[in-house]
Every structure is written in C-alpha cells, then in structure tokens.
PDB file of C-alpha atoms in Angstrom:
ATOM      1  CA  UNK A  10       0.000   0.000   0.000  1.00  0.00           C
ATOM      2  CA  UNK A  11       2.922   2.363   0.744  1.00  0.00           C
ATOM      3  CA  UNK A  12       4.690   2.092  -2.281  1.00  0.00           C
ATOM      4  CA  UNK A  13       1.491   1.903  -4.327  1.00  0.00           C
ATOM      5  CA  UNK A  14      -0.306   5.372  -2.690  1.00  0.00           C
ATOM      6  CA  UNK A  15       1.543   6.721   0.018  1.00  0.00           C
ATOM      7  CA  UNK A  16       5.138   7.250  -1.601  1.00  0.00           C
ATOM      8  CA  UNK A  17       3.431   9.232  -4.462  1.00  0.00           C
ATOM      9  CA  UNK A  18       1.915  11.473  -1.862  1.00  0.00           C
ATOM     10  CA  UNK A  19       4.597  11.657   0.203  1.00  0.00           C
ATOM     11  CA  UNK A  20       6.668  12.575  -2.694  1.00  0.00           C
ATOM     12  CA  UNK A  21       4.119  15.204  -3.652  1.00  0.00           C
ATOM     13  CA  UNK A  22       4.247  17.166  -0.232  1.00  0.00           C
ATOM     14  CA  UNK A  23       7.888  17.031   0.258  1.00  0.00           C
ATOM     15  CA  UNK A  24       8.930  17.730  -2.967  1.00  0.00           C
ATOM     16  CA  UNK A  25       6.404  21.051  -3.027  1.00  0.00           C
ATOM     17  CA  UNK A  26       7.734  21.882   0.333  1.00  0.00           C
ATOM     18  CA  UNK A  27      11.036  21.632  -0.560  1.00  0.00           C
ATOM     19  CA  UNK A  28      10.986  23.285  -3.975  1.00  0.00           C
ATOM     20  CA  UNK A  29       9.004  26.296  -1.937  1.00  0.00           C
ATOM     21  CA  UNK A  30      11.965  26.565   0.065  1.00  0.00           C
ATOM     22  CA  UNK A  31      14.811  26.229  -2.221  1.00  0.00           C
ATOM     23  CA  UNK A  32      13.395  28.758  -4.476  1.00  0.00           C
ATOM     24  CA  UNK A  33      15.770  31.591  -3.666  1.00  0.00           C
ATOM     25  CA  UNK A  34      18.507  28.577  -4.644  1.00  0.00           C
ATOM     26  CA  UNK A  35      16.706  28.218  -7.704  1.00  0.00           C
ATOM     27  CA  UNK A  36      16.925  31.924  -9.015  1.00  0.00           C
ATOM     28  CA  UNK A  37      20.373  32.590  -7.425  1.00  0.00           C
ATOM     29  CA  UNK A  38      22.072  29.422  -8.736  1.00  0.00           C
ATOM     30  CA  UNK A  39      20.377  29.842 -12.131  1.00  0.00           C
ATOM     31  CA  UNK A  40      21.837  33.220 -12.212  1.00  0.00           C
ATOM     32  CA  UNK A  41      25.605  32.856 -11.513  1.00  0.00           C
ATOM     33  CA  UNK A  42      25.373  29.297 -13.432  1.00  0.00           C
ATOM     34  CA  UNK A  43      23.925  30.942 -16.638  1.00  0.00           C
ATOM     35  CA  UNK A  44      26.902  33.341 -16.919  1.00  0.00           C
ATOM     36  CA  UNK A  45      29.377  30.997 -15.803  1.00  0.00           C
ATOM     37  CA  UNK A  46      27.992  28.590 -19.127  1.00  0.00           C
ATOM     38  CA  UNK A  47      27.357  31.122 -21.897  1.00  0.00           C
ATOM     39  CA  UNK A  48      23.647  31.235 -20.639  1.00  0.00           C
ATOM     40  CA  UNK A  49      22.923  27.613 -20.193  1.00  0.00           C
ATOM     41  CA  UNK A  50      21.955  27.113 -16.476  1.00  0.00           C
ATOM     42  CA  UNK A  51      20.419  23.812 -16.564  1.00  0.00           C
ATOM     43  CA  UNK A  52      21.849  20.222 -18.318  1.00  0.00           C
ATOM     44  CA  UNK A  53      18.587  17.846 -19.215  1.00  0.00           C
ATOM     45  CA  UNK A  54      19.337  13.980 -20.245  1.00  0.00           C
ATOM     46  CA  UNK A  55      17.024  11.480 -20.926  1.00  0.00           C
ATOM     47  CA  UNK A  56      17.278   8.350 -18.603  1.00  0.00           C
ATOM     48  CA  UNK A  57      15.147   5.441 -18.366  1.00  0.00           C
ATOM     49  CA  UNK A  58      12.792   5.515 -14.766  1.00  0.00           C
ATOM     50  CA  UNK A  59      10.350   2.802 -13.330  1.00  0.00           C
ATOM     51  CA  UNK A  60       9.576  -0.127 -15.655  1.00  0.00           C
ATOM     52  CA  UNK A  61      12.669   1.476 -18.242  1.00  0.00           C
ATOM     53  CA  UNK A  62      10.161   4.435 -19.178  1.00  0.00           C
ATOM     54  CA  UNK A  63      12.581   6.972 -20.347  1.00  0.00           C
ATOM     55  CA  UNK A  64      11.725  10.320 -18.994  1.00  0.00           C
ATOM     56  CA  UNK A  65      14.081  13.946 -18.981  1.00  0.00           C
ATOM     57  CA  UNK A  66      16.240  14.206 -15.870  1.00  0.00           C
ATOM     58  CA  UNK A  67      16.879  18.090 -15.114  1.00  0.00           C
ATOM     59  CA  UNK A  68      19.923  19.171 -13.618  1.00  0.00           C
ATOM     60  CA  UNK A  69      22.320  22.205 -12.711  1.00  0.00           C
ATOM     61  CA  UNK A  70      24.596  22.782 -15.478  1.00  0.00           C
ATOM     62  CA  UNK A  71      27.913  22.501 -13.816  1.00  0.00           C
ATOM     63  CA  UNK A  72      30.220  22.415 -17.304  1.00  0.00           C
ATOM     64  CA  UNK A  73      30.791  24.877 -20.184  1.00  0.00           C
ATOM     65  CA  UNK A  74      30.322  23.564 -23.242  1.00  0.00           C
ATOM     66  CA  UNK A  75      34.556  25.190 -23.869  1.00  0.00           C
ATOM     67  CA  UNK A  76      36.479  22.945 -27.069  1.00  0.00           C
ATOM     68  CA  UNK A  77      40.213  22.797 -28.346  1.00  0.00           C
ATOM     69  CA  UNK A  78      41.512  24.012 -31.116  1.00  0.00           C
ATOM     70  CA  UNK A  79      40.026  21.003 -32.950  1.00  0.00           C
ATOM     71  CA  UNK A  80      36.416  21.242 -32.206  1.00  0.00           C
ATOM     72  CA  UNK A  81      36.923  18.681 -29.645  1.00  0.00           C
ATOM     73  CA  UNK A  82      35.062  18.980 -26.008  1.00  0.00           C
ATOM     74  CA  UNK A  83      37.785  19.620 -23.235  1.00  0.00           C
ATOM     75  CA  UNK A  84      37.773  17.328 -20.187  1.00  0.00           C
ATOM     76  CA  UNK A  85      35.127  17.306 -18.027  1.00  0.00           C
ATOM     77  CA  UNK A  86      37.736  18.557 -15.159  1.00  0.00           C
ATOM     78  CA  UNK A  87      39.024  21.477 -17.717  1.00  0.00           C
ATOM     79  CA  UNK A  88      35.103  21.986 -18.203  1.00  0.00           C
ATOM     80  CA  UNK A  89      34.187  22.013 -14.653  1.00  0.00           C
ATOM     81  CA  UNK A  90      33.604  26.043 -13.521  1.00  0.00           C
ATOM     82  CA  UNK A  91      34.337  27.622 -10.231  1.00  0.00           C
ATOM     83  CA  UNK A  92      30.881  27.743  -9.684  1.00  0.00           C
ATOM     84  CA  UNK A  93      29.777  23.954 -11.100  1.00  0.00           C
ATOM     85  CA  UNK A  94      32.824  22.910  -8.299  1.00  0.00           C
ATOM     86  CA  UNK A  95      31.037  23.998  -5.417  1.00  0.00           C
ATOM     87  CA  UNK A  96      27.305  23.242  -6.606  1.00  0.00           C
ATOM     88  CA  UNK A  97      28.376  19.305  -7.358  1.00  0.00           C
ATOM     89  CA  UNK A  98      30.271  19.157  -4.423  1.00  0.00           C
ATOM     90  CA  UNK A  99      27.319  20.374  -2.012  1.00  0.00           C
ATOM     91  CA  UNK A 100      24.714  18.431  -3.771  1.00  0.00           C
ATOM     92  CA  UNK A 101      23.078  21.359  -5.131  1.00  0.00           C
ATOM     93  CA  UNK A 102      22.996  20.005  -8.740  1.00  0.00           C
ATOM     94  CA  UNK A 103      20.408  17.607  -7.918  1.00  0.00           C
ATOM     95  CA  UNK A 104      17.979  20.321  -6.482  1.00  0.00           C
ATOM     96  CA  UNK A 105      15.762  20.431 -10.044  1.00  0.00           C
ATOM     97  CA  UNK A 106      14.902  16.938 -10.130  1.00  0.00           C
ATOM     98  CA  UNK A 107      12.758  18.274  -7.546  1.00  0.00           C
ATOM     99  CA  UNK A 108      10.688  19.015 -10.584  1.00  0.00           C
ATOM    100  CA  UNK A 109      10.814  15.474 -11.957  1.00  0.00           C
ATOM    101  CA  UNK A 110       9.305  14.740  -8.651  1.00  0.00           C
ATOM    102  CA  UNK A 111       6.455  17.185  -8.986  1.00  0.00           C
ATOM    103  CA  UNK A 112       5.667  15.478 -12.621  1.00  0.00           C
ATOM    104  CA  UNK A 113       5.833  12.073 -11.589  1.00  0.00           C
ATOM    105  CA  UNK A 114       8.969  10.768 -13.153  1.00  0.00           C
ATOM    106  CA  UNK A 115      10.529  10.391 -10.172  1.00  0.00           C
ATOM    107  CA  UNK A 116      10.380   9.570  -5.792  1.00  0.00           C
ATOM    108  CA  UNK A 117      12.650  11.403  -3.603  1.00  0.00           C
ATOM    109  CA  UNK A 118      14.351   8.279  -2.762  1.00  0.00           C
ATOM    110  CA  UNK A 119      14.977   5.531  -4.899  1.00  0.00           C
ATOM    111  CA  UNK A 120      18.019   3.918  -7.464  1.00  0.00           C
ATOM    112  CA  UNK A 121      19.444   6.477  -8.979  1.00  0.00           C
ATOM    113  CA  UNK A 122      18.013   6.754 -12.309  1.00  0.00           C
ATOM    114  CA  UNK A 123      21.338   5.739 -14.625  1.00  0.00           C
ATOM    115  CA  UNK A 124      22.398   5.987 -18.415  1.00  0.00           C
ATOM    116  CA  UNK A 125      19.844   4.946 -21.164  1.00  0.00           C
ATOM    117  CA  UNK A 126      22.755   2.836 -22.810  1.00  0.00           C
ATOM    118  CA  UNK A 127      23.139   0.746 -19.650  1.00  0.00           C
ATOM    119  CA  UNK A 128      19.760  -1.032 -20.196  1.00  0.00           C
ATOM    120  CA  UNK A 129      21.305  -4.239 -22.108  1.00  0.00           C
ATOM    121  CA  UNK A 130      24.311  -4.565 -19.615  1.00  0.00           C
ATOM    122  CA  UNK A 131      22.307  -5.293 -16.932  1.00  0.00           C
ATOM    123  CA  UNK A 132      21.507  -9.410 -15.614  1.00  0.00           C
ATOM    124  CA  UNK A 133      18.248 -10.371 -14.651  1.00  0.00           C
ATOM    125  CA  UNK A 134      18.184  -9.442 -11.280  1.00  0.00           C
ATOM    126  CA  UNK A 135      19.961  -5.868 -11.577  1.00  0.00           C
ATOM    127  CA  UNK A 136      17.442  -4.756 -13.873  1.00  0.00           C
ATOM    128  CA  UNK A 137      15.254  -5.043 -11.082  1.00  0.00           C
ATOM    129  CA  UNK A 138      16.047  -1.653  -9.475  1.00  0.00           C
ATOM    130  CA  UNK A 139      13.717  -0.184 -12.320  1.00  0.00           C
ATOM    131  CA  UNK A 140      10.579  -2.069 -10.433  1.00  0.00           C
ATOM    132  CA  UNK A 141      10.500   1.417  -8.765  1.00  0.00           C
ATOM    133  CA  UNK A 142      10.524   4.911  -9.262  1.00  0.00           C
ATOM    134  CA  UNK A 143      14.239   5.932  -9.780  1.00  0.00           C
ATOM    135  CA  UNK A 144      15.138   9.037  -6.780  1.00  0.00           C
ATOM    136  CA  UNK A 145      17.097  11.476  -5.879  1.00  0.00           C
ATOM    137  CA  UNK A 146      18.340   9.759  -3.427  1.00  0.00           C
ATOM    138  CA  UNK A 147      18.461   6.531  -2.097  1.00  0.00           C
ATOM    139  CA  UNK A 148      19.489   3.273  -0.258  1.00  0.00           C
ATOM    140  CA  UNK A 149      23.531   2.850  -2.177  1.00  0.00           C
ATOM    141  CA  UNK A 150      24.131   6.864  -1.759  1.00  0.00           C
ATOM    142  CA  UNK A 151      24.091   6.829   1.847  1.00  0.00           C
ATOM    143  CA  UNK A 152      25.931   3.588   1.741  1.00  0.00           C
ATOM    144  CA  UNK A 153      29.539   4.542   0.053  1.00  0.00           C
ATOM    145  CA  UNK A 154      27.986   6.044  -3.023  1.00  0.00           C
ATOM    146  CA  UNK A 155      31.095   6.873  -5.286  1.00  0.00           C
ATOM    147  CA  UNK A 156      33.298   4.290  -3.497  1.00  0.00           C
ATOM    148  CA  UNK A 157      31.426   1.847  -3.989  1.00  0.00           C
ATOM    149  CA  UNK A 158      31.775  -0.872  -7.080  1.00  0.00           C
ATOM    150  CA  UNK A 159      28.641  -1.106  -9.959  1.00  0.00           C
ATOM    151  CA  UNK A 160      28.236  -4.345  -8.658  1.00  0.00           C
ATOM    152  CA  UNK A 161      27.660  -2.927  -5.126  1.00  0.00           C
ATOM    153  CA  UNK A 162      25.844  -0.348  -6.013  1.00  0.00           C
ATOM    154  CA  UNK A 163      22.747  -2.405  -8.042  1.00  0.00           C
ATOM    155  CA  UNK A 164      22.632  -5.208  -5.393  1.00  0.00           C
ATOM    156  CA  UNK A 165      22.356  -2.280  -2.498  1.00  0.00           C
ATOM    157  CA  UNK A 166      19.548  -0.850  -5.165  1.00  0.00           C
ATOM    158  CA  UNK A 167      17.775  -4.366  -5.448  1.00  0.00           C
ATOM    159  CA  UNK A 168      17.777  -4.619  -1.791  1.00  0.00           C
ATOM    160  CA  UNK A 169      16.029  -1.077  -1.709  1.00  0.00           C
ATOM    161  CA  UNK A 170      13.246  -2.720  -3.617  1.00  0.00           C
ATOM    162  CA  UNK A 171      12.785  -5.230  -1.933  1.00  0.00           C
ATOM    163  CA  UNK A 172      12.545  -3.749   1.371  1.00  0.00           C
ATOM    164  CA  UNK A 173      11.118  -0.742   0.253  1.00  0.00           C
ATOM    165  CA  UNK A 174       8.849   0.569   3.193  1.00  0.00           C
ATOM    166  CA  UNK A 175       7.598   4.522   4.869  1.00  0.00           C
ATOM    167  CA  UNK A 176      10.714   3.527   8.397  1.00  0.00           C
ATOM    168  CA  UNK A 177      13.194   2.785   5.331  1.00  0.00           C
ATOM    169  CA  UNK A 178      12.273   5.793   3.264  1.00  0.00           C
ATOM    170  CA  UNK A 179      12.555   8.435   6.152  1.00  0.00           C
ATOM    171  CA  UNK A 180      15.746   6.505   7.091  1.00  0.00           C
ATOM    172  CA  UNK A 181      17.411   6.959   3.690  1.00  0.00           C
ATOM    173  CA  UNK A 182      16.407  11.296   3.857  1.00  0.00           C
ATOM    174  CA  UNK A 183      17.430  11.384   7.951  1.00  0.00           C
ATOM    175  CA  UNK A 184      21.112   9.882   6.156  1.00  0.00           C
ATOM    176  CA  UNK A 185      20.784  11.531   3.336  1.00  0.00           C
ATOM    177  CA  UNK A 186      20.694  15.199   4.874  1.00  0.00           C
ATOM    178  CA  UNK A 187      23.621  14.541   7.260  1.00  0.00           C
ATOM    179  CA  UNK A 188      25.904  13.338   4.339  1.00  0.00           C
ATOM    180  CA  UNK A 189      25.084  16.661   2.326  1.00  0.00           C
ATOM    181  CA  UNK A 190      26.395  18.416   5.567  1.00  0.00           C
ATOM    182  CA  UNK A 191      29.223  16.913   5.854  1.00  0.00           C
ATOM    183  CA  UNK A 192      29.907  16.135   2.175  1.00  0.00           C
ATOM    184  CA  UNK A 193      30.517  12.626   2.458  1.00  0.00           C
ATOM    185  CA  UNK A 194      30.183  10.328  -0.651  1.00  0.00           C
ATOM    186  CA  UNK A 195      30.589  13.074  -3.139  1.00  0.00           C
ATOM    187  CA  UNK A 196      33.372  13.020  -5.589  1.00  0.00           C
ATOM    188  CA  UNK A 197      36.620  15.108  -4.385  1.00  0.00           C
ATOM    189  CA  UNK A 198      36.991  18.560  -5.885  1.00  0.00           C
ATOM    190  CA  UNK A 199      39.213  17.546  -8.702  1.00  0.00           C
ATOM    191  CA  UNK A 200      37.243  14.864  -9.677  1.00  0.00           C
ATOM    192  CA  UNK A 201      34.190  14.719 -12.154  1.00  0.00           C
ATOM    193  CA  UNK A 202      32.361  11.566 -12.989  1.00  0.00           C
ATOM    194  CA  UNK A 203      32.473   7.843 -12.282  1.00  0.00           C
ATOM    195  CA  UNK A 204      33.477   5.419 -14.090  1.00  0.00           C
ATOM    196  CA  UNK A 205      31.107   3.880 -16.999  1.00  0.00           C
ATOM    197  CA  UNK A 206      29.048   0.536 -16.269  1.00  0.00           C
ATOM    198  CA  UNK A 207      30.714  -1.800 -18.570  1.00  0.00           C
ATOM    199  CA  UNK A 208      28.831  -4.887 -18.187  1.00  0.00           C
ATOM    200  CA  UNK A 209      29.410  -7.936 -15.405  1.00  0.00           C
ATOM    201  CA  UNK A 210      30.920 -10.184 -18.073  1.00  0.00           C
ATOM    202  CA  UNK A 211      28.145 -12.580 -18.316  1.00  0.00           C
ATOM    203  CA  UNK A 212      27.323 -12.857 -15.371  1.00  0.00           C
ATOM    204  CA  UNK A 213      23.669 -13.577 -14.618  1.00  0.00           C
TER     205      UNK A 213
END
C-alpha cells in the first residue's frame, strides 16, 4: 500500500515543500550558473525511470560547453567552472529533479536513475532496481555512493526494492541530509564523474 499510494503522496508534499523553500537557490544558482555557461543554467538527459520508461532528468549545469583548437570537447575537469565545483560538491545540482518529482517521473528516494545505454548490460536481477521509481536519493548513496563498485551499487539498489517501506524511506532522507552536511560520498573537488558501467561479463 505504501509504495502503491503513500510514496506518491509523500513525494508530492515534500517535494512542493522543498521546492518552496529552495526557491531563492533556484533563481540565485540559475543566475551565476547561466553566466558561468554562456547562458545555459540547466543540463537535461534522458534516462530510463520505473519499468525502463525513459523520462528527462533536469539538472544544474555545472560544465561549459569550452572545445580545443580542434572542435573537440575539453575534459570534463578542464570543463568544470568555479561555480559547477562547489554546486556538485554540495549536492546542489540535484535540487531540479525536484521538478521530476512534482511530474511524476521520479520519488525522492529511490536507485538512482542511470544511463539509457546501460539497459542491455544489466543481468536479470539488476534490472530489477527499475521495479521502482528511480530518486534522488536513495538506499547505495548513503551507503559509500562513489566508493562503492557497480556491482555494489545495483545489489544495495535491489535490496532497496525489496525492502522498500515509509521507516526505510525516512531513514534513507534522515542519512541523506547529514551526508550533504558533511559532504561525504561526493566526488573530491578535482574529480568529475564515475566510471562507466561496462557490463558484469556474463554474469547472470
């Protein structure tokens, strides 16, 4: 009953609440992000959510779009602004999926919703963390998030779903606001992203 009506409401009333108060967040970081990237303040990608629906995940814009002398995209750490550093490494880039909340597309806490081009590499039971709504947060990022192997990371998520409950749900946000604090499980400064989901080499 709780993951069929209740999470949806829940979801509902926090996520309003919370995108109430993080308003002035909203305009300011919109601001200084838009000149920062050449006007571009957010970064939208689609990814696939519950049952492998794709949907749009919004974010905070945290690169510039800056190329060599060849046309070729710089790094993602020579990309990275002054401002993107400090808004990935507080969390605050995650702040408009509030709005994928709102529309449905996603919970405040569940599996992270992933890369479209992962769908094949999962097995059987991996592909089971898309039973659910994909979150914001969840279950594997207050349990070692980036430190923690693929392979770690979907069998934490397939626990989620199977354990999903309301006592494990406020759990996960109690953890999840206490690791923003104190930064924990966010990629260093220098760093950008994780490494890319290559498969489990057949296994099932």
């Amino acid at each position: 009953m709780y993951n069929y009506l209740f999470k949806r409401i829940i979801d509902l009333l926090l996520g309003l609440i919370g995108f109430i108060l993080a308003l002035p967040f909203f305009i300011t970081l919109t601001i200084l992000l838009a000149i920062a990237n050449n006007g571009h303040a957010y970064f939208t990608q689609e990814r696939p959510g519950k049952d492998d629906k794709i949907f749009r995940l919004l974010k905070f814009r945290t690169m510039n779009n800056k190329c060599d002398e060849k046309g070729k995209l710089l790094s993602d750490r020579e990309r990275l602004t002054r401002i993107g550093r400090f808004v990935r490494s507080t969390s605050l880039d995650e702040l408009p999926q509030l709005v994928n909340v709102l529309k449905g597309d996603m919970s405040l806490i569940g599996p992270r919703p992933l890369l479209i081009k992962y769908l094949p590499l999962y097995t059987k039971t991996q592909a089971r963390r898309h039973e659910v709504r994909p979150g914001i947060t969840g279950w594997t990022q207050v349990n070692g998030r980036n430190s923690l192997s693929w392979e770690k990371k979907f069998e934490l998520d397939v626990w989620y779903v199977d354990n999903l409950s309301f006592r494990l749900d406020m759990k996960i946000l109690w953890l999840t606001i206490i690791k923003v604090f104190k930064r924990e499980g966010i990629n260093a400064a220098d760093a950008t992203t994780m490494n890319p989901f290559t498969g489990n080499n057949g296994k099932s």
